[in-house]
Coordinates of C-alpha atoms in Angstrom, one line a residue:
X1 CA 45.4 129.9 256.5
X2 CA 47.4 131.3 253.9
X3 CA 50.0 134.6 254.0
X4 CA 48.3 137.4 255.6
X5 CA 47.5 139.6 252.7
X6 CA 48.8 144.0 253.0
X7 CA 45.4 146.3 253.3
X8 CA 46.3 149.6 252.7
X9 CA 43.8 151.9 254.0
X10 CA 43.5 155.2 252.9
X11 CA 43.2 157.9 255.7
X12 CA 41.4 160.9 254.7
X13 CA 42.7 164.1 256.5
X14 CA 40.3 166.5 258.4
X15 CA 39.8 169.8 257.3
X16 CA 42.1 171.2 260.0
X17 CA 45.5 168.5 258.7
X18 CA 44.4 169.6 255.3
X19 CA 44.8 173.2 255.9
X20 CA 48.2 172.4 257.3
X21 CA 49.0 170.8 255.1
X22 CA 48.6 172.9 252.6
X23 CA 50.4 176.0 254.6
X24 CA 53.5 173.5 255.0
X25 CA 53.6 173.5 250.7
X26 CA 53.3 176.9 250.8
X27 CA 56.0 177.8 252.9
X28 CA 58.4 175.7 251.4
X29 CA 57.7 177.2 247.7
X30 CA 58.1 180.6 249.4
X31 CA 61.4 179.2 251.1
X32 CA 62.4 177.7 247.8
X33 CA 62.0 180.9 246.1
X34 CA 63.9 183.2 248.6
X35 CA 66.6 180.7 248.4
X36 CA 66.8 181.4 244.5
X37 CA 66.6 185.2 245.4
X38 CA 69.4 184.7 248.0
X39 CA 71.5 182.7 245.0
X40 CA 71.1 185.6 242.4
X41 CA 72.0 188.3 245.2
X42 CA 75.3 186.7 246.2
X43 CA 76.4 185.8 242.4
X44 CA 75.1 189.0 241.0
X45 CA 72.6 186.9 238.6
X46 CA 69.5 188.3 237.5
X47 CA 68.6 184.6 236.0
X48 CA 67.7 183.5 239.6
X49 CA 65.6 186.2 240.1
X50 CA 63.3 185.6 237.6
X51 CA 63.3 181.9 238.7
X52 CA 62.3 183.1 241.4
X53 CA 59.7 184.8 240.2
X54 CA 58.5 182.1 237.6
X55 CA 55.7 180.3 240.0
X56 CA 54.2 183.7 241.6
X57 CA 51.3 183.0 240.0
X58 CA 50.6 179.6 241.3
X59 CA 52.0 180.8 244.6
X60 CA 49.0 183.8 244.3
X61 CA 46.2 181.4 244.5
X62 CA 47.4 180.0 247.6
X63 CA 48.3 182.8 249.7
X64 CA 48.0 183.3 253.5
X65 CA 48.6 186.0 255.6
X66 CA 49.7 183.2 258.2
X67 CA 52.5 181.8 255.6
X68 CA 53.7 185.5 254.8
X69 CA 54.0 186.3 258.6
X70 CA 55.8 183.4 259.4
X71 CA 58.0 183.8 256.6
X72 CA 58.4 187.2 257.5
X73 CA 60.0 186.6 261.3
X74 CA 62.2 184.0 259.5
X75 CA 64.1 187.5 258.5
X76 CA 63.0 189.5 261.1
X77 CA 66.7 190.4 262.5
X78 CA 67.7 193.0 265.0
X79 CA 70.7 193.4 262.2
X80 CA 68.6 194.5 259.1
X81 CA 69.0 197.6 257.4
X82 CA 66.7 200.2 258.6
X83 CA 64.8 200.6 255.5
X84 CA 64.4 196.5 255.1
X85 CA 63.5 196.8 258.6
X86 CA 60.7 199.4 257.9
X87 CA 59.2 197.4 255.4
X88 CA 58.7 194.5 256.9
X89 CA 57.4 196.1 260.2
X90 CA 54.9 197.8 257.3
X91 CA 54.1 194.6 255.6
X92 CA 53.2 192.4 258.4
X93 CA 51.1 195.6 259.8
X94 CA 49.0 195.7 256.9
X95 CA 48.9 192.2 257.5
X96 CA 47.1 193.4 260.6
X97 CA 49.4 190.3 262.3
X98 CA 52.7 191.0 264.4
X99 CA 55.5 188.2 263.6
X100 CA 56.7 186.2 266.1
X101 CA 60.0 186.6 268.2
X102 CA 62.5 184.6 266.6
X103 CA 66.5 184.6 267.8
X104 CA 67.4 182.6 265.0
X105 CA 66.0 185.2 262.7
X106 CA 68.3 185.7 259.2
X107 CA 69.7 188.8 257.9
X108 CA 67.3 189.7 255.3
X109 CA 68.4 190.5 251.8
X110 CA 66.8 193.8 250.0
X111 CA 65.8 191.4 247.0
X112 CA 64.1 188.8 249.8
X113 CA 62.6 191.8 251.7
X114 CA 60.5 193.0 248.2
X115 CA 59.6 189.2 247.7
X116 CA 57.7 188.8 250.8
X117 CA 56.3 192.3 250.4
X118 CA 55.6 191.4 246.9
X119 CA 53.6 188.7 248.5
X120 CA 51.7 191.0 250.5
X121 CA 50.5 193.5 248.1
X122 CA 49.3 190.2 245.8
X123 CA 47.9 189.2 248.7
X124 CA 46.1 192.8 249.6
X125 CA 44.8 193.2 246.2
X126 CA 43.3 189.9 245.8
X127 CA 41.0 190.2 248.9
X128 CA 40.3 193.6 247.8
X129 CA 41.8 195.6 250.8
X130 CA 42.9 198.7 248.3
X131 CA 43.6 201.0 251.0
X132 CA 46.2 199.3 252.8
X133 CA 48.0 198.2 249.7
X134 CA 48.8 201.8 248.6
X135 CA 49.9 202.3 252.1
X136 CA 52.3 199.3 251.7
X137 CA 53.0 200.1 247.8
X138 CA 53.9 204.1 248.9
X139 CA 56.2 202.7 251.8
X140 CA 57.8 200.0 249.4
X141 CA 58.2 203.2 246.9
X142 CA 60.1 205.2 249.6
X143 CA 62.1 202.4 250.4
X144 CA 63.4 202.1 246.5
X145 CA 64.6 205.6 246.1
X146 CA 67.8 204.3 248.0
X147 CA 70.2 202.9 245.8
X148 CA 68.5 200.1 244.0
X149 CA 70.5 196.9 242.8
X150 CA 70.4 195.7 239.5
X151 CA 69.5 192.1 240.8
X152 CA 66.3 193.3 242.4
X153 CA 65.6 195.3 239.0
X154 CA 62.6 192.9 238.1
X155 CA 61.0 192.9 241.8
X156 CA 61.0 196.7 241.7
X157 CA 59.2 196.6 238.4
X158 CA 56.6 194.4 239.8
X159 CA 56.4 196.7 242.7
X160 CA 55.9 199.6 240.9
X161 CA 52.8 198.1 238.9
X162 CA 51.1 197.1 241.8
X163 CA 51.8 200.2 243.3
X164 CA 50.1 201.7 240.0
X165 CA 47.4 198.9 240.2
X166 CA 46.2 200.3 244.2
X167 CA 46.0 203.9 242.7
X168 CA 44.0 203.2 240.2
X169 CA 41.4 201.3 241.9
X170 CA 41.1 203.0 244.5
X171 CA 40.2 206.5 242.6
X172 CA 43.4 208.7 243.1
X173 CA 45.7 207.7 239.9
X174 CA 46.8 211.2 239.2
X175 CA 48.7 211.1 242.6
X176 CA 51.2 208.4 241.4
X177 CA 52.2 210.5 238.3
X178 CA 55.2 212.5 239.9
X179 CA 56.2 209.3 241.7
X180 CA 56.1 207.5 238.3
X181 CA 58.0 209.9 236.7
X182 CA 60.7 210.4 239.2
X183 CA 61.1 206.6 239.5
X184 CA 61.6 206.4 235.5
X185 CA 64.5 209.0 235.8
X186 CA 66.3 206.9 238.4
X187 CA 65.7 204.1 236.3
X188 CA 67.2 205.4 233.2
X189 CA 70.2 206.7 235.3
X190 CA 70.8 203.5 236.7
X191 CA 70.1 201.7 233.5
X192 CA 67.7 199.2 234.8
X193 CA 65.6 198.1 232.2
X194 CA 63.0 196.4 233.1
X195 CA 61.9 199.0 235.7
X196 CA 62.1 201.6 232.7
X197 CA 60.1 199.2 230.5
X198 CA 57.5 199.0 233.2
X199 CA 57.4 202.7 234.6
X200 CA 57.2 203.8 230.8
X201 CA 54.2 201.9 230.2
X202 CA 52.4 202.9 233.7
X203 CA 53.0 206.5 232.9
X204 CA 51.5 206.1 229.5
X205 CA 48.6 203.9 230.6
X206 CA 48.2 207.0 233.4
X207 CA 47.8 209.6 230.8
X208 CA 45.6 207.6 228.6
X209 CA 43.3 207.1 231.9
X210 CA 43.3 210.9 232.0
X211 CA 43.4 211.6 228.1
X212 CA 46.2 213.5 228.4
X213 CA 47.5 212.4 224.6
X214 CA 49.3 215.4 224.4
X215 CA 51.6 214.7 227.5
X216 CA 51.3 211.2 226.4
X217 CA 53.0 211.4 223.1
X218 CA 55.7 213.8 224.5
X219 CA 56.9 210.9 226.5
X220 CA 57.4 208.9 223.7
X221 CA 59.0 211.0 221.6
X222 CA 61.6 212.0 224.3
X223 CA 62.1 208.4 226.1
X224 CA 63.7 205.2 224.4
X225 CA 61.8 201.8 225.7
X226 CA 64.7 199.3 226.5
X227 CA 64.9 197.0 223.1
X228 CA 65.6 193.9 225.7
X229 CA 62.5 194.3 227.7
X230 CA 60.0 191.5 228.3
X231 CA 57.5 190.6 225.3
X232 CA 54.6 191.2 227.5
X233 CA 55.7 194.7 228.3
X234 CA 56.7 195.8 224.7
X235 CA 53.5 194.2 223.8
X236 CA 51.3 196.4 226.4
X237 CA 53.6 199.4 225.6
X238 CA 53.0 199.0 221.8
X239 CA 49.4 198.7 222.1
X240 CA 49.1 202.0 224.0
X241 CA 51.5 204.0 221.6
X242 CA 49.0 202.5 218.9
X243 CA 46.1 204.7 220.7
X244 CA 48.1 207.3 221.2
X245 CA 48.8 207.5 217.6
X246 CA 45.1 206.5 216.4
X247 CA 43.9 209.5 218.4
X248 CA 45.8 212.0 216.6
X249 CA 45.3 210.8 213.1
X250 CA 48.1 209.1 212.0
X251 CA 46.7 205.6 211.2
X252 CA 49.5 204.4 209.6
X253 CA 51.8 203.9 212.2
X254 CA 49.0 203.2 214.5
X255 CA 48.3 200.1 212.7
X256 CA 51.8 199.5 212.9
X257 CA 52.3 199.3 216.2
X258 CA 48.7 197.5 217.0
X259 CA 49.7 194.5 214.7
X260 CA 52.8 194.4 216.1
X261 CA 51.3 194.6 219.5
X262 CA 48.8 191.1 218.6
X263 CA 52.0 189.3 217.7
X264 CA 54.3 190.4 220.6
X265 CA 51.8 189.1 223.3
X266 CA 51.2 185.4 224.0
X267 CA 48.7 183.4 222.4
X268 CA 46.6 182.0 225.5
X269 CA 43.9 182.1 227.1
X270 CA 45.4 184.4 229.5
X271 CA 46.0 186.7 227.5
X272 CA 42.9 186.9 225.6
X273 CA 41.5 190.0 227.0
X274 CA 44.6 191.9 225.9
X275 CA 43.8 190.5 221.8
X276 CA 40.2 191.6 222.1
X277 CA 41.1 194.8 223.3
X278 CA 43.3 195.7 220.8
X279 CA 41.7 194.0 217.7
X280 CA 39.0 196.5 218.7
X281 CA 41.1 199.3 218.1
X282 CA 43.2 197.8 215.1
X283 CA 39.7 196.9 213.2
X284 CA 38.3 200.9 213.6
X285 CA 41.8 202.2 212.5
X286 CA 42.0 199.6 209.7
X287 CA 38.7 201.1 208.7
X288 CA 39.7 204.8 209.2
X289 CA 42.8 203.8 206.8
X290 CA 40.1 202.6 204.2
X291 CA 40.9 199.2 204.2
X292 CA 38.7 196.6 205.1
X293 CA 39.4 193.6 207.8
X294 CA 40.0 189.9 206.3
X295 CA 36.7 187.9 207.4
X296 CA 38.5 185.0 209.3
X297 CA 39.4 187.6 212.3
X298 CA 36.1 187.7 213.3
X299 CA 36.1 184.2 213.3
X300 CA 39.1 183.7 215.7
X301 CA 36.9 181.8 218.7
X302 CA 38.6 184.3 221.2
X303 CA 37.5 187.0 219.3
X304 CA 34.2 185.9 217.7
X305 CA 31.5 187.1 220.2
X306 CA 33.2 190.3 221.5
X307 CA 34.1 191.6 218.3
X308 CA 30.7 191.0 216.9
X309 CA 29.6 194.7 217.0
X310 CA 32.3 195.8 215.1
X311 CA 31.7 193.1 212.5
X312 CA 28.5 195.0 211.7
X313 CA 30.2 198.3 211.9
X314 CA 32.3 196.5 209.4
X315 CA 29.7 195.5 207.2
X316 CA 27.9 198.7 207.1
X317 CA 31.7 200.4 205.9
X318 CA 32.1 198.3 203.3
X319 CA 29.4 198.5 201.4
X320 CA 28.6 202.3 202.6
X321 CA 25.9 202.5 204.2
X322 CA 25.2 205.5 206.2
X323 CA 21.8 204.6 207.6
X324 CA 23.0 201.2 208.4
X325 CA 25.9 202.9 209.9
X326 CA 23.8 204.8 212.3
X327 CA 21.9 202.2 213.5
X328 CA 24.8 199.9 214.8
X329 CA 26.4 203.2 216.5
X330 CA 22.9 204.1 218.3
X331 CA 22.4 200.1 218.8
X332 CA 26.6 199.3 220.7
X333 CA 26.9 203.0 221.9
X334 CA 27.5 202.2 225.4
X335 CA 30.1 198.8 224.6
X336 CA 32.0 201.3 222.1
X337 CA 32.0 204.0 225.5
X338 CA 33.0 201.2 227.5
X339 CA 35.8 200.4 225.1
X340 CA 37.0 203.8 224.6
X341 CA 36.9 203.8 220.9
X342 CA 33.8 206.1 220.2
X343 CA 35.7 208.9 219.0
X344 CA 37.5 207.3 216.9
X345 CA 34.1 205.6 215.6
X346 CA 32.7 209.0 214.7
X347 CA 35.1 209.5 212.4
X348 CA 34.2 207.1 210.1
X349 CA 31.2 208.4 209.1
X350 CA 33.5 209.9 206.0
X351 CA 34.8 206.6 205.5
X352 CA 31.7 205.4 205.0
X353 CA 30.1 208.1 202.5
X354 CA 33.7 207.4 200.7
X355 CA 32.8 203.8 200.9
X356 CA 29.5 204.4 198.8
X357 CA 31.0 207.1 196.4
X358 CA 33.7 204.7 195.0
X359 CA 31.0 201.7 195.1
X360 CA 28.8 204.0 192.9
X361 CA 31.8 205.3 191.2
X362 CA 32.7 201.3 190.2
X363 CA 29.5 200.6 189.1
X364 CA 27.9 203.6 187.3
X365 CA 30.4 205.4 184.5
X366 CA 27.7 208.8 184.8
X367 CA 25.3 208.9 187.2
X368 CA 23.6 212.7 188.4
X369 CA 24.3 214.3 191.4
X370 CA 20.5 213.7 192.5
X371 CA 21.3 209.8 192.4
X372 CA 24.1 210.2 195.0
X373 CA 22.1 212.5 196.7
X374 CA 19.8 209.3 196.9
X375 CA 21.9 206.2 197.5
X376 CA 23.9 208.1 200.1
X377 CA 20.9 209.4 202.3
X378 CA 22.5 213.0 201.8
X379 CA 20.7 216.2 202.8
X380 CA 20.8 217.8 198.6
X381 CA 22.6 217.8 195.8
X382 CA 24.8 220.7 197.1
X383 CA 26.1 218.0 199.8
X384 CA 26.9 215.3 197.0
X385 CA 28.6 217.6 195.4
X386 CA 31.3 218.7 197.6
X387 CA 31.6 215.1 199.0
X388 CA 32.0 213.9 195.7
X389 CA 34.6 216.9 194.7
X390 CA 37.0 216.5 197.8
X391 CA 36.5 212.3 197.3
X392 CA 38.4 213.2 193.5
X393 CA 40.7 215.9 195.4
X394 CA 41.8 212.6 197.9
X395 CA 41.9 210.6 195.5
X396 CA 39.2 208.0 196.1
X397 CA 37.9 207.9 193.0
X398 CA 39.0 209.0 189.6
X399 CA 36.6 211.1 187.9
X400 CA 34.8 214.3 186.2
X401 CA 31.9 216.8 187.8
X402 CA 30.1 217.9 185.2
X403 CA 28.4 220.9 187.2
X404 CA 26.0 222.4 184.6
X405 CA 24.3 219.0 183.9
X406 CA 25.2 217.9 187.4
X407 CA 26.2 214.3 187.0
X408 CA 29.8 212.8 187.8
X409 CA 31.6 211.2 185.4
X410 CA 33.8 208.0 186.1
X411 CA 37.1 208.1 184.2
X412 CA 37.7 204.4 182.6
X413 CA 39.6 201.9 184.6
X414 CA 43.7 201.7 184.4
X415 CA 45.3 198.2 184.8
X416 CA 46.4 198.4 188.2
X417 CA 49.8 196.6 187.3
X418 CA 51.0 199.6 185.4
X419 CA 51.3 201.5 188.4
X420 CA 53.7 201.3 191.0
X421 CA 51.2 200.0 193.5
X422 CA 52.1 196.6 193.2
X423 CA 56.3 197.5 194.3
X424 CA 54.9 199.8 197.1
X425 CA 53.3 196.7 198.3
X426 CA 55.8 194.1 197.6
X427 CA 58.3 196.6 199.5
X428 CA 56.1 196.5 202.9
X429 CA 56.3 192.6 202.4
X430 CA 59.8 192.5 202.3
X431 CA 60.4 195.1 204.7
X432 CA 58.4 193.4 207.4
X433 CA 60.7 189.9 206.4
X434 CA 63.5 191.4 207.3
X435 CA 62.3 193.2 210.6
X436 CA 61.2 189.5 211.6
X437 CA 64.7 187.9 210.8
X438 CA 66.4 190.7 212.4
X439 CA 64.1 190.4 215.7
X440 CA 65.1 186.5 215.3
X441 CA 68.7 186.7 215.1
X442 CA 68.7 189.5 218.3
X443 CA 66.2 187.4 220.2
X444 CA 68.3 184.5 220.2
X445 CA 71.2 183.3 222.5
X446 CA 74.4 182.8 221.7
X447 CA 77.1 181.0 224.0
X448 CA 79.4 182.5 225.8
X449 CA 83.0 182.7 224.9
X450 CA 84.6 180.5 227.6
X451 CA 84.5 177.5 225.1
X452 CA 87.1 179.5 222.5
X453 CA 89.3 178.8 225.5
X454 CA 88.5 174.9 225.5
X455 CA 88.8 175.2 221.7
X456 CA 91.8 176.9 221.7
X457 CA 93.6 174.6 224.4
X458 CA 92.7 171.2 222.8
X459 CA 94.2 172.7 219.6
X460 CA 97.4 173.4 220.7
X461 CA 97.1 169.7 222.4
X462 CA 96.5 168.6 219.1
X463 CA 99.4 170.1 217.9
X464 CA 101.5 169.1 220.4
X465 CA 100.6 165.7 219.8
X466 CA 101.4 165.7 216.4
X467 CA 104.7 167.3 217.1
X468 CA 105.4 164.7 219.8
X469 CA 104.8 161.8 217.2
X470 CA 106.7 163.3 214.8
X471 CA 109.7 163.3 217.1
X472 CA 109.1 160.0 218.2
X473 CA 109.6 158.9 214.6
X474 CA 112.6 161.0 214.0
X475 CA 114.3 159.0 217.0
X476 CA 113.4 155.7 215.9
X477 CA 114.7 156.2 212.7
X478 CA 118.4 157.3 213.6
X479 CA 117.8 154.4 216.7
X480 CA 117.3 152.1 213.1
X481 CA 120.6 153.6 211.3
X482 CA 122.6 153.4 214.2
X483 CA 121.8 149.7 214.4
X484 CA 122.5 149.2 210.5
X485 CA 125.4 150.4 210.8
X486 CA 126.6 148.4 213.3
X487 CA 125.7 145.6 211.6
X488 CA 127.7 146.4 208.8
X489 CA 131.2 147.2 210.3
X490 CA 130.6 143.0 212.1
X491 CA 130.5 141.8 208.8

């Protein structure tokens, strides 16, 4: 018989050694992690932190209250500070699981204690237990008012938008305004930015849920947000200035900052709920601003089927159809309630009759009040009229109201390129160049200055060197005279 061949057989793991299993992976990501926080703690290194907190989100899908318990005892010491101490007691309680006894139980670090809560309230939230998350989140809260570190700056910002996040569902968001607020003052006095990026956009999001615009826009106007925060944050606090500003009619800078909010955030699929919601709003102020929306975003596949109501709403703009108009408005009422843009829809109803007066304007040089009266699906002439005067007094058309013949007269068209339209709109081209090289060249990072030391010691090397040799050749050349010399006084 020949050599007894190797059979491998696979063994397949019950569901028990499976679950094990998969708690043993858990654990040591979690231990993995608090190592990194316990790193960034002890060298003062923010870096770690957010190493830290990089794989959260596949840590989230795998959560166990059995994994956070046990990790919990691990730095369950009789030698905590009290208010560590407190929250761990209140984590594992919500828990609704007491942690073992353990005497070889570490110290545990105020950066390692909001980790493992952080893990709770993920935790909490995901299996929809709302009630004891704010219970947790308000107890996490009291335990930040006392001196914060700036290494545990981005776990308190994530603590304070979960905190926000178990208000809001469940019902009683108005009650984490004053905390919000008060937290954003100790944030700005102890400079942590990430915690002021957050807070600002949690209070702003809290107004917004309470249409509070006025108190809203007060906030921005007398707070900075941190130039260095996170993308995703500048993106989300960009997006809710935009409404801010869209609701109290002043479109430009409302379009602004919604375009400026698409490109901030990440292009994913993550992140395509944010895009939708915001192209929503940036198409209706585009179309408040008169302009109309390039085709091709609408046909963005993220974007295609939820923006499809305001493609029609679109449509009926552009070529000014009021009836039209009406009927897409009556048809999406309740998406455009659900989206919070309805108010901002009524508006264009203007747009729209403005939309048809310079269509008729392009294409009729005189045409009678009656006519307009007509096309536009007015009420009577008296209507056109004064829709027709205040278009000339806004400048949407250019042209003459004959009001004894009643009929409007269209002036003749000027050659757009002897205006200055055409350097207005090269200077918003250039302008927004620059603010993209400048965000470039801030966003990048430069090395530190330790290799100008390197630099500057291998030069003087260098030189020493050179000096060395030089020497070297100086001796060897009197060492050849001397010998010359010699030479001559034996002959």
């Amino acid at each position: 018989m020949s050599n007894s061949e190797n059979t491998t057989m696979d063994v397949e793991l019950t569901p028990e050694q499976k679950q094990a299993e998969a708690r043993r992976i858990l654990l040591e990501d979690i231990t993995r992690n608090v190592r990194f926080l316990e790193r960034g703690t002890a060298a003062s290194e923010v870096h770690y932190i957010h190493r830290a907190l990089r794989t959260i989100s596949s840590i989230r899908k795998r959560l166990e209250p059995e994994a956070i318990i046990e990790s919990i005892a691990i730095y369950s010491s009789v030698n905590n500070a009290q208010n560590v101490a407190e929250s761990l007691a209140c984590a594992a309680e919500t828990l609704e699981q007491k942690p073992t006894e353990n005497q070889a139980a570490k110290v545990c670090e105020p950066e390692v204690c909001l980790y493992l809560c952080l893990l709770t309230q993920l935790y909490l939230l995901d299996n929809q237990k709302h009630e004891r998350g704010a219970r947790l989140s308000k107890a996490l809260v009291s335990m930040l008012s006392s001196s914060p570190r700036r290494t545990a700056d981005p776990l308190i910002a994530r603590i304070f938008f979960y905190f926000s996040r178990f208000y809001e569902v469940a019902g009683y968001l108005s009650d984490a305004r004053a905390t919000l607020l008060q937290a954003l003052q100790a944030a700005t006095l102890a400079n942590m930015k990430e915690s002021k990026a957050m807070l600002l956009t949690l209070l702003l999001r809290n107004y917004l849920h309470y249409k509070l615009y006025d108190q809203a826009e007060r906030l921005t106007a007398k707070s900075t947000f941190p130039a260095d925060a996170p993308n995703n944050l500048f993106a989300r606090y960009l997006y809710y200035v935009g409404r801010i500003e869209a609701i109290q009619l002043n479109y430009s800078q409302a379009q602004l900052h919604l375009l400026e909010a698409t490109r901030k955030a990440p292009s994913n699929v993550a992140t395509a709920g944010f895009q939708q919601t915001v192209h929503k709003i940036y198409v209706i102020v585009e179309l408040l601003m008169g302009n109309i929306p390039e085709r091709s975003l609408f046909r963005i596949p993220t974007l295609k089927k939820p923006l499809q109501p305001y493609l029609e709403l679109t449509q009926a703009v552009r070529v000014g159809d009021l009836n039209r108009f009406q009927e897409v408005v009556s048809q999406h009422r309740s998406k455009f309630l659900n989206d919070q843009v309805l108010i901002l829809i009524q508006r264009l109803r203007h747009n729209v009759i403005k939309a048809g007066i310079r269509s008729i304007s392009i294409a009729y040089s005189r045409i009678s009040l009656r006519d307009i009266c007509l096309k536009l699906h007015l009420d009577s002439e008296e209507d056109a009229e004064y829709i027709v005067a205040k278009a000339i007094r806004d400048g949407v058309i250019d042209a003459t109201i004959d009001h004894e013949k009643g009929y409007v007269k269209s002036a003749e068209m000027h050659n757009v390129y002897g205006t200055s339209d055409p350097q207005h709109a090269f200077d918003r081209r250039i302008t927004f160049c620059l603010d993209i090289y400048n965000d470039s060249v801030k966003s990048m990072r430069y090395p530190g200055s330790d290799h100008r030391k390197e630099l500057a010691y291998m030069d003087e090397a260098i030189r020493r060197e050179r000096e060395l040799a030089q020497e070297l050749e100086n001796d060897g050349y009197d060492d050849n005279s001397d010998v010359e010399g010699a030479m001559d006084e034996d002959l």
